[in-house]
Coordinates of C-alpha atoms in Angstrom, one line a residue:
M7 CA -49.9 -87.3 24.9
I8 CA -47.2 -89.7 25.9
N9 CA -44.1 -90.0 23.9
L10 CA -42.8 -93.5 23.7
L11 CA -39.7 -92.9 21.8
P12 CA -36.4 -93.7 23.4
T13 CA -34.5 -90.6 24.7
E14 CA -31.8 -90.9 22.0
D15 CA -34.5 -90.5 19.3
K16 CA -36.1 -87.7 21.3
I17 CA -32.7 -85.8 21.3
I18 CA -32.3 -86.5 17.6
N19 CA -35.8 -85.3 16.8
K20 CA -35.3 -82.2 18.9
K21 CA -32.0 -81.5 17.0
D22 CA -33.8 -82.0 13.7
Y23 CA -36.6 -79.7 14.9
L24 CA -34.2 -77.0 15.9
I25 CA -32.2 -77.3 12.6
R26 CA -35.4 -77.0 10.6
L27 CA -36.6 -74.1 12.7
F28 CA -33.3 -72.2 12.4
S29 CA -33.2 -73.0 8.6
V30 CA -36.8 -71.6 8.1
V31 CA -36.0 -68.5 10.2
G32 CA -32.7 -68.0 8.3
I33 CA -34.4 -68.4 5.0
L34 CA -37.2 -66.0 6.0
V35 CA -34.6 -63.4 7.2
F36 CA -32.6 -63.9 3.9
I37 CA -35.8 -63.5 1.9
I38 CA -36.8 -60.3 3.8
I39 CA -33.3 -58.8 3.4
A40 CA -33.3 -59.8 -0.3
I41 CA -36.8 -58.2 -0.9
S42 CA -35.8 -55.0 1.0
F43 CA -32.6 -54.8 -1.0
V44 CA -34.5 -55.3 -4.3
L45 CA -37.1 -52.7 -3.3
S46 CA -34.4 -50.2 -2.2
L47 CA -32.1 -50.8 -5.2
P48 CA -34.0 -48.3 -7.5
I49 CA -33.6 -45.6 -4.8
F50 CA -29.9 -46.3 -4.4
L51 CA -29.4 -46.3 -8.1
S52 CA -31.3 -43.0 -8.6
L53 CA -29.3 -41.4 -5.8
F54 CA -26.0 -42.7 -7.2
F55 CA -26.8 -41.3 -10.7
E56 CA -28.1 -38.0 -9.3
E57 CA -24.9 -37.6 -7.2
R58 CA -22.8 -38.3 -10.3
D59 CA -24.7 -35.7 -12.3
I60 CA -24.6 -33.1 -9.6
S61 CA -20.8 -33.6 -9.2
A62 CA -20.4 -33.3 -12.9
Q63 CA -22.4 -30.0 -12.9
L64 CA -20.3 -28.8 -9.9
D65 CA -17.1 -29.5 -11.8
V66 CA -18.4 -27.5 -14.8
L67 CA -19.3 -24.7 -12.5
K68 CA -15.9 -24.7 -10.8
L69 CA -14.2 -24.6 -14.2
R70 CA -16.4 -21.8 -15.5
D71 CA -15.9 -19.8 -12.3
S72 CA -12.2 -20.3 -12.4
S73 CA -12.1 -19.4 -16.0
I74 CA -14.1 -16.2 -15.3
E75 CA -11.8 -15.4 -12.4
A76 CA -8.8 -16.0 -14.6
D77 CA -10.2 -13.8 -17.3
N78 CA -10.8 -11.0 -14.8
I79 CA -7.3 -11.4 -13.5
Y80 CA -5.9 -11.2 -17.0
K81 CA -8.0 -8.1 -17.7
D82 CA -6.8 -6.5 -14.5
L83 CA -3.2 -7.4 -15.3
D84 CA -3.5 -5.8 -18.8
I85 CA -4.9 -2.6 -17.3
L86 CA -2.1 -2.6 -14.8
N87 CA 0.5 -3.2 -17.4
K88 CA -0.8 -0.3 -19.5
R89 CA -0.7 2.0 -16.5
L90 CA 2.8 0.9 -15.7
S91 CA 4.0 1.5 -19.3
L92 CA 2.5 5.0 -19.2
Y93 CA 4.2 5.6 -15.8
E94 CA 7.5 4.4 -17.2
K95 CA 7.1 6.7 -20.3
N96 CA 6.3 9.7 -18.1
N97 CA 8.9 8.9 -15.5
D98 CA 11.7 10.4 -17.6
E99 CA 9.7 13.7 -17.8
V100 CA 8.7 13.9 -14.2
R101 CA 10.5 16.5 -12.1
Q102 CA 11.2 15.8 -8.5
V103 CA 9.7 18.8 -6.8
S104 CA 11.2 17.8 -3.5
I105 CA 14.7 18.0 -5.0
L106 CA 14.0 21.5 -6.2
I107 CA 12.7 22.6 -2.8
E108 CA 15.8 21.1 -1.1
R109 CA 18.0 22.9 -3.5
I110 CA 16.3 26.2 -2.8
I111 CA 16.5 25.6 1.0
S112 CA 20.2 24.8 0.7
L113 CA 20.8 28.2 -1.1
K114 CA 19.1 30.3 1.5
T115 CA 20.9 31.9 4.5
S116 CA 19.8 32.1 8.1
G117 CA 18.3 35.6 7.4
I118 CA 15.8 34.2 4.9
K119 CA 12.7 32.4 6.1
I120 CA 10.5 30.6 3.4
N121 CA 6.8 30.4 4.3
Y122 CA 5.2 29.0 1.2
F123 CA 6.0 27.0 -1.9
K124 CA 3.7 26.6 -4.9
Y125 CA 4.5 24.5 -7.9
E126 CA 2.7 25.0 -11.1
K127 CA 3.1 22.3 -13.7
D128 CA 3.1 23.5 -17.3
K129 CA 5.6 23.0 -20.1
D130 CA 8.7 23.9 -18.1
G131 CA 7.2 24.3 -14.6
K132 CA 7.1 27.3 -12.2
L133 CA 7.9 27.4 -8.6
M134 CA 6.5 30.4 -6.5
I135 CA 8.1 31.2 -3.2
T136 CA 6.8 33.4 -0.5
G137 CA 9.0 34.3 2.5
K138 CA 10.6 36.9 4.8
S139 CA 14.0 38.3 4.8
D140 CA 15.6 40.2 7.7
K141 CA 17.7 42.5 5.5
R142 CA 17.7 43.6 1.9
S143 CA 21.2 42.3 1.4
D144 CA 20.2 38.8 2.5
F145 CA 17.4 38.8 -0.1
V146 CA 19.5 40.1 -2.9
G147 CA 22.2 37.5 -2.1
F148 CA 19.6 34.7 -2.1
K149 CA 18.2 35.9 -5.4
K150 CA 21.7 36.0 -7.0
R151 CA 22.4 32.4 -5.7
L152 CA 19.2 31.2 -7.3
E153 CA 20.0 32.9 -10.6
A154 CA 23.5 31.4 -10.6
D155 CA 22.1 27.9 -10.0
E156 CA 21.9 25.9 -13.3
M157 CA 18.6 24.1 -12.2
F158 CA 16.7 27.4 -12.5
S159 CA 16.4 29.2 -15.8
V160 CA 14.6 32.5 -14.8
V161 CA 14.3 34.0 -11.3
S162 CA 11.9 36.9 -11.2
S163 CA 11.1 39.1 -8.3
P164 CA 8.9 42.2 -8.3
L165 CA 10.6 45.5 -7.4
S166 CA 8.3 45.9 -4.4
N167 CA 10.5 43.3 -2.7
L168 CA 13.4 45.8 -2.7
L169 CA 11.6 48.8 -1.3
K170 CA 12.2 48.1 2.4
E171 CA 15.6 47.9 4.0
N172 CA 14.6 45.4 6.8
D173 CA 11.8 42.8 7.4
I174 CA 11.1 42.3 3.7
I175 CA 8.1 40.0 2.8
F176 CA 9.0 38.8 -0.6
T177 CA 7.5 36.8 -3.5
M178 CA 9.6 35.1 -6.2
T179 CA 8.8 33.2 -9.3
I180 CA 11.3 30.6 -10.5
E181 CA 11.0 29.0 -13.9
L182 CA 12.6 25.7 -14.3

């Protein structure tokens, strides 16, 4: 087929053809995008609402967990406060056994060796001492110093502690 149109008209027709072709292709692409958007819109909307519901549930769970944790913390604090108040009440009545032992050690001489301390807690408290004395005079002097000390109310020692003259193994009971 021979085209008898002048070249200028051929160029114009080619431009019109290309414009129509690109217009049709553009409209088809737009229609495909619009259809795919319309078809995927329910999925996006359902995902959006589901995400919103899940985040609301997560917020509720976080608040509930934090309130449970806060309740547990408050319960633990109440228990701790009760224990501390009991400790403070009993703190005035507590005897420092280490102070008593230091006092006894400061009253002994070099001839006295203490091997064992035993503290029995009752109303007034008792402290039992077992030890060794080189001489009877060292033991008697130690016992007199303990009796003279105002921290100790009664110092008792069995008579068997005084039978030997040297190397006395003694036992004493001190009431506080």
